[in-house]
Coordinates of C-alpha atoms in Angstrom, one line a residue:
M27 CA 48.8 11.6 -25.7
E28 CA 46.4 10.4 -22.8
L29 CA 42.8 9.7 -22.6
I30 CA 40.8 11.6 -20.2
K31 CA 38.2 9.4 -19.1
K32 CA 34.7 9.5 -16.9
N33 CA 33.1 6.4 -15.3
I34 CA 29.1 7.0 -16.3
H35 CA 27.3 4.7 -13.6
M36 CA 24.0 3.5 -14.6
D37 CA 21.5 0.7 -13.3
C38 CA 21.5 -2.3 -15.2
M39 CA 18.9 -5.2 -15.2
K40 CA 20.8 -8.4 -14.7
C41 CA 17.7 -10.9 -14.8
K42 CA 14.1 -10.8 -13.9
A43 CA 11.0 -13.4 -13.7
T44 CA 7.4 -13.6 -13.1
T45 CA 5.5 -16.3 -11.6
Q46 CA 2.1 -17.4 -10.2
I47 CA 1.2 -18.9 -7.1
T48 CA -2.2 -20.5 -6.3
L49 CA -3.0 -21.0 -2.8
E50 CA -5.8 -23.1 -1.4
D51 CA -7.1 -24.2 1.9
D52 CA -9.9 -25.0 4.1
I53 CA -9.9 -23.0 7.4
N54 CA -11.9 -24.0 10.4
V55 CA -13.6 -21.3 12.5
S56 CA -12.1 -21.1 16.0
D57 CA -14.4 -22.4 18.8
N58 CA -14.8 -19.0 20.7
K59 CA -16.2 -17.6 17.5
P60 CA -20.4 -18.3 16.8
D61 CA -21.4 -19.9 13.7
I62 CA -21.0 -18.0 10.1
V63 CA -24.0 -17.6 8.2
K64 CA -23.0 -15.2 5.6
L65 CA -19.6 -13.7 4.6
I66 CA -19.7 -10.0 3.7
F67 CA -16.3 -8.5 2.8
D68 CA -12.7 -9.9 2.3
K69 CA -9.3 -8.5 2.3
G70 CA -6.0 -10.2 1.6
V71 CA -2.4 -8.8 2.3
I72 CA 1.0 -10.8 0.6
Q73 CA 3.8 -10.6 3.3
I74 CA 7.2 -11.7 2.1
D75 CA 9.3 -13.1 5.1
E76 CA 12.5 -14.3 3.3
M77 CA 14.3 -14.3 -0.1
K78 CA 17.4 -15.9 -0.8
A79 CA 19.5 -16.4 -4.1
S80 CA 21.1 -19.4 -5.6
T81 CA 22.5 -20.3 -8.8
D82 CA 19.7 -19.4 -11.4
H83 CA 16.9 -19.7 -8.6
V84 CA 15.7 -17.5 -6.0
Q85 CA 13.5 -19.2 -2.9
V86 CA 10.7 -16.8 -1.7
I87 CA 8.9 -17.8 1.6
G88 CA 6.0 -15.7 2.8
K89 CA 2.3 -16.0 3.6
L90 CA -1.1 -14.4 2.6
L91 CA -2.5 -12.6 5.6
F92 CA -6.5 -12.5 5.1
A93 CA -9.3 -11.6 6.8
A94 CA -13.2 -11.7 6.4
L95 CA -16.2 -9.7 7.6
Y96 CA -19.1 -11.9 8.3
I97 CA -22.7 -12.3 9.9
S98 CA -23.2 -14.7 12.5
E99 CA -26.3 -16.1 14.0
E100 CA -25.9 -14.5 17.4
E101 CA -28.3 -11.9 18.1
E102 CA -26.5 -9.8 20.2
S103 CA -23.0 -9.3 17.9
R104 CA -24.5 -9.9 14.5
I105 CA -21.1 -8.8 12.6
G106 CA -17.5 -10.6 13.5
T107 CA -14.4 -11.0 11.8
I108 CA -12.2 -13.8 11.3
E109 CA -8.6 -13.7 10.3
G110 CA -5.9 -16.4 9.0
E111 CA -3.0 -17.1 7.0
L112 CA -1.7 -19.2 3.9
P113 CA 2.1 -20.0 4.0
F114 CA 3.8 -20.4 1.0
R115 CA 7.3 -21.3 -0.3
E116 CA 8.2 -20.9 -3.8
Q117 CA 11.5 -21.8 -5.8
V118 CA 11.5 -19.4 -8.8
Y119 CA 13.7 -19.8 -11.3
L120 CA 15.8 -16.6 -12.1
E121 CA 18.3 -17.1 -15.0
G122 CA 21.6 -15.5 -14.0
A123 CA 20.8 -15.2 -10.3
Q124 CA 23.8 -15.7 -7.9
S125 CA 24.1 -16.4 -4.2
G126 CA 24.4 -13.1 -2.0
D127 CA 22.5 -10.9 -5.0
T128 CA 20.2 -8.4 -3.6
I129 CA 16.6 -9.6 -5.0
N130 CA 13.7 -7.0 -5.5
I131 CA 10.3 -8.1 -5.4
H132 CA 6.4 -6.6 -6.5
T133 CA 3.5 -8.8 -5.2
A134 CA 0.1 -8.4 -6.8
L135 CA -2.8 -10.5 -5.5
E136 CA -4.8 -10.9 -8.3
D137 CA -7.7 -13.0 -6.8
L138 CA -8.8 -13.6 -3.4
S139 CA -12.2 -16.0 -3.2
I140 CA -13.5 -16.9 0.7
S141 CA -16.4 -18.7 0.7
L142 CA -18.4 -20.9 3.6
I143 CA -18.5 -24.5 3.0
N144 CA -20.6 -24.5 6.2
S145 CA -21.2 -22.5 9.3
R146 CA -17.6 -24.0 10.6
K147 CA -15.5 -24.0 7.6
L148 CA -14.1 -21.6 5.1
S149 CA -12.8 -22.3 1.7
V150 CA -9.8 -19.6 0.8
Q151 CA -8.6 -19.5 -2.8
A152 CA -6.1 -17.0 -3.7
V153 CA -3.8 -16.0 -6.9
L154 CA -0.4 -14.4 -6.1
T155 CA 1.9 -13.0 -8.8
L156 CA 5.4 -12.3 -8.0
H157 CA 7.9 -10.4 -10.1
L158 CA 11.6 -10.7 -9.1
Y159 CA 14.5 -9.1 -10.5
I160 CA 18.0 -8.2 -9.6
E161 CA 19.8 -5.1 -10.8
E162 CA 23.2 -4.4 -11.1
I163 CA 25.5 -1.1 -11.4
C164 CA 27.1 -0.8 -14.8
D165 CA 30.0 1.3 -15.1
E166 CA 30.9 2.5 -18.6
E167 CA 34.2 3.9 -18.8
T168 CA 34.0 6.5 -21.2
S169 CA 36.5 8.9 -22.8
V170 CA 35.4 12.4 -22.6
D171 CA 39.0 14.5 -23.9
V172 CA 42.5 14.2 -24.4
R173 CA 45.8 15.3 -23.0
Y174 CA 48.9 16.1 -24.5
E175 CA 51.9 14.4 -22.6
E176 CA 54.7 16.6 -24.5
P177 CA 54.2 20.1 -25.6
V178 CA 52.9 20.5 -29.2
D179 CA 53.6 23.2 -32.1
E180 CA 51.1 25.4 -33.2
R181 CA 50.1 23.3 -36.2
K182 CA 47.9 20.8 -33.9
P183 CA 49.3 17.5 -35.0
I184 CA 46.3 15.7 -33.6
E185 CA 42.6 16.6 -34.5
Y186 CA 39.8 15.1 -32.3
R187 CA 36.1 14.9 -32.5
L188 CA 33.6 15.5 -29.2
E189 CA 30.0 14.9 -29.6
P190 CA 27.7 16.1 -27.2
M191 CA 25.2 13.6 -25.8
E192 CA 22.7 13.8 -23.2
L193 CA 22.6 10.9 -20.5
S194 CA 21.2 10.3 -17.1
E195 CA 23.7 8.7 -14.7
L196 CA 22.4 7.0 -11.3
V197 CA 23.9 8.7 -8.5
I198 CA 22.2 7.1 -5.6
Q199 CA 20.7 3.6 -5.1
K200 CA 19.5 2.1 -1.9
K201 CA 16.6 0.5 0.3
D202 CA 15.2 2.7 3.3
V203 CA 12.0 3.0 5.2
F204 CA 9.6 5.8 6.3
R205 CA 7.6 5.4 9.4
L206 CA 4.5 7.0 9.9
K207 CA 2.5 7.1 13.1
E208 CA -0.8 8.8 13.5
E209 CA -3.5 8.9 16.1
I210 CA -7.1 9.5 14.9
A211 CA -9.8 10.8 17.3
L212 CA -13.6 9.5 16.5
P213 CA -16.1 12.6 16.1
Q214 CA -18.1 13.9 18.6
T215 CA -21.0 12.6 16.9
L216 CA -19.8 9.1 17.1
P217 CA -20.1 6.7 20.1
N218 CA -17.3 4.9 21.9
I219 CA -15.2 1.9 20.4
F220 CA -16.5 -1.5 22.2
N221 CA -15.0 -3.8 19.7
L222 CA -13.2 -2.6 16.3
L223 CA -14.5 -5.3 13.7
W224 CA -12.6 -4.3 10.5
N225 CA -10.0 -1.6 9.1
Q226 CA -8.5 -0.7 5.9
V227 CA -5.6 1.6 5.9
C228 CA -4.0 2.9 2.6
V229 CA -1.6 5.6 1.2
N230 CA -2.1 7.6 -1.7
Q231 CA -0.7 10.5 -3.6
I232 CA 2.7 10.0 -2.7
E233 CA 5.3 12.5 -3.9
F234 CA 9.0 12.7 -3.3
R235 CA 11.4 15.3 -3.8
A236 CA 15.0 15.4 -3.4
K237 CA 16.7 17.7 -1.0
D238 CA 20.2 18.5 -0.1
E239 CA 21.1 15.2 1.9
K240 CA 17.4 14.3 2.2
L241 CA 14.4 13.3 1.0
S242 CA 11.0 14.6 1.5
I243 CA 7.8 12.4 1.3
Q244 CA 4.2 13.8 1.4
G245 CA 0.9 12.1 0.6
E246 CA -2.2 11.3 2.0
L247 CA -3.3 8.3 4.5
T248 CA -6.6 7.0 4.0
A249 CA -8.7 4.8 7.2
F250 CA -11.6 3.2 7.1
F251 CA -13.0 1.5 10.4
L252 CA -15.9 -0.7 11.1
Y253 CA -16.6 -1.0 15.0
E254 CA -19.2 -2.2 17.7
A255 CA -20.2 0.7 19.7
E256 CA -20.4 0.9 23.4
G257 CA -23.9 -0.1 24.6
E258 CA -26.3 -2.7 25.3
D259 CA -27.3 -2.8 21.3
R260 CA -24.0 -3.0 20.5
A261 CA -24.6 -1.2 17.2
V262 CA -22.5 -1.2 14.5
R263 CA -20.9 2.1 13.4
W264 CA -18.1 3.1 11.1
Y265 CA -15.6 6.0 10.4
E266 CA -13.6 7.0 7.4
T267 CA -11.3 9.7 6.9
T268 CA -8.0 11.4 5.2
I269 CA -4.9 12.5 6.9
P270 CA -2.2 14.6 4.8
F271 CA 1.2 13.5 6.1
E272 CA 4.9 14.7 5.2
G273 CA 8.2 13.6 6.5
E274 CA 11.9 13.2 5.8
I275 CA 14.3 10.6 5.7
E276 CA 18.1 11.2 5.4
C277 CA 19.8 10.4 2.1
H278 CA 23.4 11.2 1.7
G279 CA 24.7 12.7 -1.4
S280 CA 21.4 13.7 -2.5
T281 CA 20.8 17.4 -4.0
E282 CA 17.8 19.4 -5.2
R283 CA 18.5 18.9 -9.0
L284 CA 18.7 15.0 -8.6
I285 CA 15.6 13.0 -10.1
P286 CA 13.9 10.4 -7.6
D287 CA 12.4 7.3 -8.9
I288 CA 11.0 5.7 -5.7
I289 CA 9.0 2.4 -5.2
D290 CA 6.9 2.4 -2.3
S291 CA 5.5 -0.5 -0.4
I292 CA 3.4 -0.8 2.9
S293 CA 5.4 -3.6 4.7
H294 CA 3.7 -3.0 8.2
C295 CA 0.5 -1.8 9.2
E296 CA -0.7 -2.1 13.3
V297 CA -4.0 -0.3 14.2
E298 CA -4.6 0.1 17.7
V299 CA -7.9 1.4 19.7
R300 CA -6.5 3.6 22.7
P301 CA -8.3 5.6 25.5
D302 CA -8.3 9.5 25.0
F303 CA -7.4 12.2 27.9
D304 CA -10.9 11.2 29.4
G305 CA -10.3 7.3 29.3
E306 CA -12.8 6.8 26.7
E307 CA -11.8 4.3 23.9
R308 CA -12.0 6.8 21.0
M309 CA -8.7 7.1 19.5
I310 CA -7.1 4.8 16.9
G311 CA -3.5 4.6 16.6
I312 CA -1.8 3.6 13.5
E313 CA 1.8 2.9 13.0
L314 CA 2.9 2.2 9.2
V315 CA 6.2 1.3 7.7
L316 CA 6.7 2.2 4.4
D317 CA 9.6 0.2 2.4
L318 CA 11.1 2.6 -0.1
Q319 CA 13.4 1.7 -3.1
I320 CA 15.3 4.5 -3.9
K321 CA 16.9 5.7 -6.9
L322 CA 18.3 9.5 -7.7
Y323 CA 19.5 10.1 -11.0
E324 CA 21.3 12.9 -12.6
Q325 CA 20.4 14.4 -16.1
D326 CA 23.6 15.8 -17.7
Q327 CA 25.1 16.6 -21.1
I328 CA 28.8 15.2 -21.7
E329 CA 31.1 15.4 -24.5
L330 CA 32.1 11.8 -25.9
L331 CA 35.5 11.4 -27.5
T332 CA 34.3 9.5 -30.9
D333 CA 37.2 9.8 -33.4
V334 CA 40.7 11.0 -33.6
Y335 CA 42.9 11.8 -36.4
G336 CA 46.6 12.8 -37.2
I337 CA 47.8 15.6 -39.1
C338 CA 51.4 14.5 -39.6
H339 CA 51.4 11.5 -37.4
E340 CA 49.6 8.0 -37.7
V341 CA 46.8 7.4 -35.1
Q342 CA 45.7 4.2 -34.4
V343 CA 42.1 3.8 -32.7
S344 CA 40.7 1.3 -30.8
A345 CA 36.9 1.5 -30.0
K346 CA 34.1 0.0 -28.3
E347 CA 30.5 0.2 -28.2
G348 CA 29.3 2.2 -25.2
H349 CA 25.8 1.8 -24.1
Y350 CA 24.2 4.8 -21.8
K351 CA 20.4 5.8 -20.8
N352 CA 18.8 8.9 -21.4
L353 CA 15.5 10.0 -19.7
L354 CA 12.6 10.4 -22.1
L355 CA 10.1 11.0 -20.0
R356 CA 9.2 11.1 -16.0
N357 CA 5.6 12.1 -15.6
A358 CA 2.8 11.7 -13.1
G359 CA -0.8 12.2 -15.2
Q360 CA -4.3 10.9 -14.1
L361 CA -6.5 8.6 -15.6
K362 CA -10.2 9.0 -15.2
T363 CA -13.0 6.3 -15.7
G364 CA -16.3 5.1 -14.3
E365 CA -19.7 3.2 -14.5
H366 CA -22.9 2.3 -13.1
I367 CA -22.9 -1.2 -11.0
K368 CA -25.9 -2.8 -9.9
V369 CA -26.3 -5.4 -6.9
A370 CA -26.3 -9.1 -7.9
N371 CA -29.9 -10.6 -8.3
G372 CA -31.4 -11.7 -5.1
S373 CA -28.9 -9.5 -2.8
A374 CA -30.5 -6.9 -0.4
R375 CA -31.3 -3.4 -1.5
I376 CA -29.0 -0.5 -0.5
L377 CA -29.9 2.1 2.3
Q378 CA -26.5 3.5 2.5
V379 CA -23.2 3.0 1.0
C380 CA -20.4 2.3 3.8
H381 CA -17.2 2.2 2.2
S382 CA -15.6 1.7 -1.1
E383 CA -12.2 0.5 -2.2
A384 CA -10.6 -0.2 -5.5
Q385 CA -7.6 -2.5 -6.6
V386 CA -5.7 -1.6 -9.8
Q387 CA -5.2 -4.9 -12.3
P388 CA -3.0 -4.1 -15.3
D389 CA -3.3 -6.0 -18.5
E390 CA -0.8 -4.6 -20.8
T391 CA 1.7 -2.0 -21.2
R392 CA 2.5 -1.7 -24.9
I393 CA 5.0 0.7 -26.6
V394 CA 3.5 2.4 -29.8
E395 CA 4.8 5.0 -32.1
N396 CA 5.7 8.2 -30.2
G397 CA 3.7 6.9 -26.8
I398 CA 2.4 3.9 -24.5
E399 CA -0.9 2.4 -24.4
L400 CA -2.3 1.0 -21.5
T401 CA -5.2 -1.4 -21.0
G402 CA -6.5 -2.9 -17.7
S403 CA -9.3 -3.1 -15.3
V404 CA -10.1 -1.6 -11.9
L405 CA -11.9 -4.2 -9.3
V406 CA -14.2 -2.2 -7.0
K407 CA -15.9 -3.6 -3.8
I408 CA -18.5 -1.4 -2.3
L409 CA -19.7 -2.4 1.8
Y410 CA -23.2 -0.9 2.3
V411 CA -25.6 -0.9 4.7
T412 CA -29.1 -3.4 3.4
N413 CA -32.7 -2.6 4.2
D414 CA -32.5 -6.4 5.5
D415 CA -32.2 -6.8 9.4
E416 CA -31.2 -10.3 9.0
T417 CA -28.2 -9.3 6.7
P418 CA -27.5 -5.6 7.7
F419 CA -24.5 -5.4 5.4
G420 CA -23.7 -6.4 1.8
I421 CA -21.2 -6.1 -1.1
V422 CA -21.4 -5.0 -4.4
K423 CA -18.6 -6.1 -6.4
G424 CA -17.7 -4.4 -10.3
S425 CA -14.6 -4.6 -12.5
I426 CA -14.2 -1.3 -14.8
P427 CA -12.1 -1.6 -17.6
Y428 CA -9.8 1.3 -18.6
H429 CA -7.6 2.5 -21.8
H430 CA -5.0 5.2 -21.8
R431 CA -2.4 6.7 -23.8
I432 CA 0.7 8.6 -22.5
E433 CA 2.6 10.4 -25.1
V434 CA 6.3 9.9 -25.4
P435 CA 7.9 11.4 -28.5
H436 CA 11.0 9.5 -29.7
I437 CA 10.2 6.5 -27.6
K438 CA 11.7 3.2 -29.2
A439 CA 10.6 -0.6 -29.1
D440 CA 13.7 -1.3 -26.8
S441 CA 13.0 1.7 -24.2
D442 CA 13.0 1.0 -20.6
V443 CA 9.5 1.6 -19.5
D444 CA 8.0 1.4 -15.9
V445 CA 4.3 2.6 -15.5
R446 CA 2.5 2.6 -12.1
L447 CA -0.8 3.2 -11.4
S448 CA -2.3 4.0 -8.3
M449 CA -5.9 5.2 -7.0
E450 CA -6.2 9.0 -6.1
Q451 CA -10.0 9.0 -5.8
L452 CA -12.8 6.9 -5.6
N453 CA -16.5 8.4 -5.2
V454 CA -19.8 6.3 -5.1
T455 CA -22.9 7.4 -5.3
M456 CA -26.5 5.7 -5.2
V457 CA -28.5 5.9 -8.2
D458 CA -31.3 3.8 -6.5
S459 CA -31.4 1.0 -3.9
E460 CA -30.1 -1.2 -6.5
E461 CA -27.7 0.7 -8.7
L462 CA -24.4 2.7 -8.1
D463 CA -22.5 5.3 -10.1
V464 CA -18.9 4.8 -9.3
K465 CA -16.3 7.3 -10.6
L466 CA -12.4 7.0 -10.1
S467 CA -9.4 8.6 -11.0
M468 CA -5.7 7.0 -11.2
N469 CA -2.4 8.6 -10.7
V470 CA -0.4 7.5 -13.8
Y471 CA 3.5 7.7 -12.8
A472 CA 5.7 6.6 -16.1
I473 CA 9.6 6.9 -16.2
V474 CA 11.2 6.0 -19.5
F475 CA 14.7 5.7 -20.6
D476 CA 16.1 5.3 -24.3
N477 CA 19.0 3.2 -24.7
Q478 CA 21.6 4.8 -26.6
T479 CA 24.6 2.9 -28.1
Q480 CA 27.7 5.1 -29.3
S481 CA 31.1 3.9 -30.4
I482 CA 33.7 5.5 -28.0
I483 CA 37.4 5.5 -27.7
T484 CA 39.4 3.0 -25.2
E485 CA 43.0 3.5 -26.4
L486 CA 45.0 5.7 -28.8
R487 CA 48.6 5.1 -30.3
V488 CA 50.1 7.8 -32.1
T489 CA 53.1 7.1 -34.3
D490 CA 55.5 9.1 -36.8
S491 CA 54.1 9.0 -40.6
D492 CA 56.4 7.4 -43.1
G493 CA 55.5 10.2 -45.2
S494 CA 54.1 7.8 -48.2
V495 CA 50.7 8.8 -47.4
L496 CA 51.1 12.7 -47.5
E497 CA 53.3 12.7 -50.5
D498 CA 50.7 10.9 -52.6
L499 CA 47.8 13.2 -51.6
P500 CA 47.7 16.5 -54.1
S501 CA 48.8 19.4 -52.9
M502 CA 45.5 21.4 -53.4
V503 CA 41.9 20.0 -53.8
V504 CA 39.1 21.5 -54.9
Y505 CA 36.1 19.3 -53.6
I506 CA 32.3 19.7 -54.5
A507 CA 30.4 18.5 -51.4
K508 CA 28.0 15.7 -51.6
K509 CA 24.9 15.1 -49.3
G510 CA 25.6 13.7 -46.0
D511 CA 29.5 15.0 -46.2
T512 CA 31.0 16.6 -43.1
L513 CA 34.4 18.7 -42.6
W514 CA 35.3 16.0 -40.1
Q515 CA 35.4 13.5 -43.0
L516 CA 37.2 15.6 -45.4
G517 CA 39.9 16.6 -42.7
K518 CA 40.2 13.1 -42.1
R519 CA 40.4 12.0 -45.5
Y520 CA 43.0 14.8 -46.8
Y521 CA 45.1 14.6 -43.3
V522 CA 44.3 18.1 -42.9
P523 CA 42.8 20.4 -39.7
I524 CA 39.0 21.2 -39.5
A525 CA 40.1 25.0 -38.5
Q526 CA 42.3 25.3 -41.8
I527 CA 39.4 24.1 -44.1
K528 CA 37.2 26.6 -42.5
E529 CA 39.9 29.5 -42.5
T530 CA 40.6 28.7 -46.2
N531 CA 37.2 28.8 -47.4
E532 CA 35.8 31.5 -45.0
L533 CA 33.6 29.2 -43.4
S534 CA 31.7 30.3 -40.0
D535 CA 30.4 26.8 -38.7
D536 CA 30.8 23.1 -39.8
T537 CA 27.6 22.8 -41.9
L538 CA 28.0 21.9 -45.6
Q539 CA 25.4 21.7 -48.0
A540 CA 25.4 19.4 -51.2
G541 CA 27.0 21.4 -54.2
D542 CA 29.6 23.5 -51.6
K543 CA 32.7 24.1 -53.4
L544 CA 35.9 23.6 -51.1
L545 CA 39.3 24.7 -51.5
I546 CA 41.5 22.0 -49.4
V547 CA 45.4 22.6 -49.0
K548 CA 47.6 20.0 -48.2
T549 CA 49.4 20.5 -44.6
L550 CA 53.0 20.4 -45.3
P551 CA 55.2 18.4 -42.4
G552 CA 57.3 20.9 -40.5

C-alpha cells in the first residue's frame, strides 16, 4: 500500500528582531543661505542603502534624510528650506540569520527634533525603529490518501480515516516595484512657480487585487507644494491635491481566487518643476517608486490521512506532528478619532490652515478573547498662516490617542497577527484663531492566521496477522456507546469495517450518542 502525499507550502518566520537607533548631530547652515531666524516645519525619511546577513547578525546601512522649513532674516525671501542627512551603520543581533538570507525590514521614524543652536547651526536629533525579519518557505509533506499496490477483495482489508481541514497555502512570494508618474498642473488662480520650497507626497487607500497573471493596484496620491511665486514680492503660495491612480504589474502564477497580502512602502520620490506648453513654470512632475513585498495565498480544504487499521492484517503506522496555517481574518476596517488642538502659548494666532499631516504611532497590539485590541496615538502637524508679518507661518503639533478592537472569532494566543494602520482622511478646521478641530480616519488592515497542529501519517507497514488477536475477540458484541465514542474507535478496537457496523445497525451516518446500543459482529478471515 502506497501513501499519496501532497506538499503544502507555507511561509514561516525564521527569526526577527527590533532595535532602536538614536541619531544626533549638529548641522552648519551653508554659506549660500541666509541666517535662520525661526524653524517652522520639518520632515524626515529613512533610506536603507544596504543590508547584509552573517551568522546571527545583520548589518544595516542607511541614512536619515531630513528637511526643515524656516524663516530667514532676508526681506525678499523670508521662507527657505535646508536639507541634510544623517548616515548610520547598525549591527543588529538576529539569532538564526545566515549569510545569503533575504532580509525584510520595516522602518519607523519615532521622533524627529530639529532646533536652532544659533542662526548658522542646527541640532538634529532622531529616534529610528528598525524591525528586521527573515522568512522561509516550509513544506509540510502531508498524506492525503492511500493507493493499493495490488488488487484486493471486496472485504477491504484496510480501513483508513480522512479528515477535512481548512488551510492557507502560500502560492506566490516575491518582491517587486510599482512605478508611478504623474504631472500636476497648477490651477489658473495660482501664479507661476519661481522656487519650490517644500513638498510632501504620500499614497493612501491602496488596494491590491489578484488577477490572472497580474496584480492590479489602485489608490490615491496626495501632494502638497509650498513655493515662491514669480513677481517682485516673491509671495509664498501653496497647493494641495489628491489624484487617484491605478495600474498593474506582472505576477506569473496569479489567479483571481488568490488572496493578496502585500506590504508597500515608498523607496524613491522625485519632485520636479516643469514648464507647461506655453513655457511657463506651472507643472510639477512626480516620479514615485513603491516597493512591494508580495504574498498570495490560496484558501483550500484538503483531506488528511489521520489513521489506518487492518481488518485481517496488522498495520504499523509511523506519524508526526504537522503544522499548518489557516486564514481566520483578512479585513480592512476603519478607525475614527479626533480632538481639539490649541496653539502653544506665545505662538502667533491662526489666520488660515495651510497644510496638515499625520503619523500613526502604534503602541500595543494585544490578542484578547475573540479579538485584537489596538492602542496608540497619531502625531498631527499643522502648518498655518499667522497674523504676524515677521513670522508668516506657524506650526501646531498634537498627539491624539486611539483605542480600537477588531473582532476575530476563534483567535488564539499563538495566532499569527499582522495589523497595519494607515491614514485615510485628515480634516482640520478652525474653531477660532487659537484652536483647531482635528478629525481623522485610519484604514485598519488586519490579517490573522490560526496555527494548527495535526498528527499526520508518514509511513505504513502492512503485514499478515498471526491470527491470535482475531481469535481472542468475541464473535459478537453488544456495545453501549459512551460519551465521546466514535465508530472509528469501535471499528479499530474490534477489527471491523466501519461500513459493516453501519449496515448491521442500520445507521445512516457516523454519529453516536451516549447510550446507543450497537451490535458488532466479528469479521472472519477469508
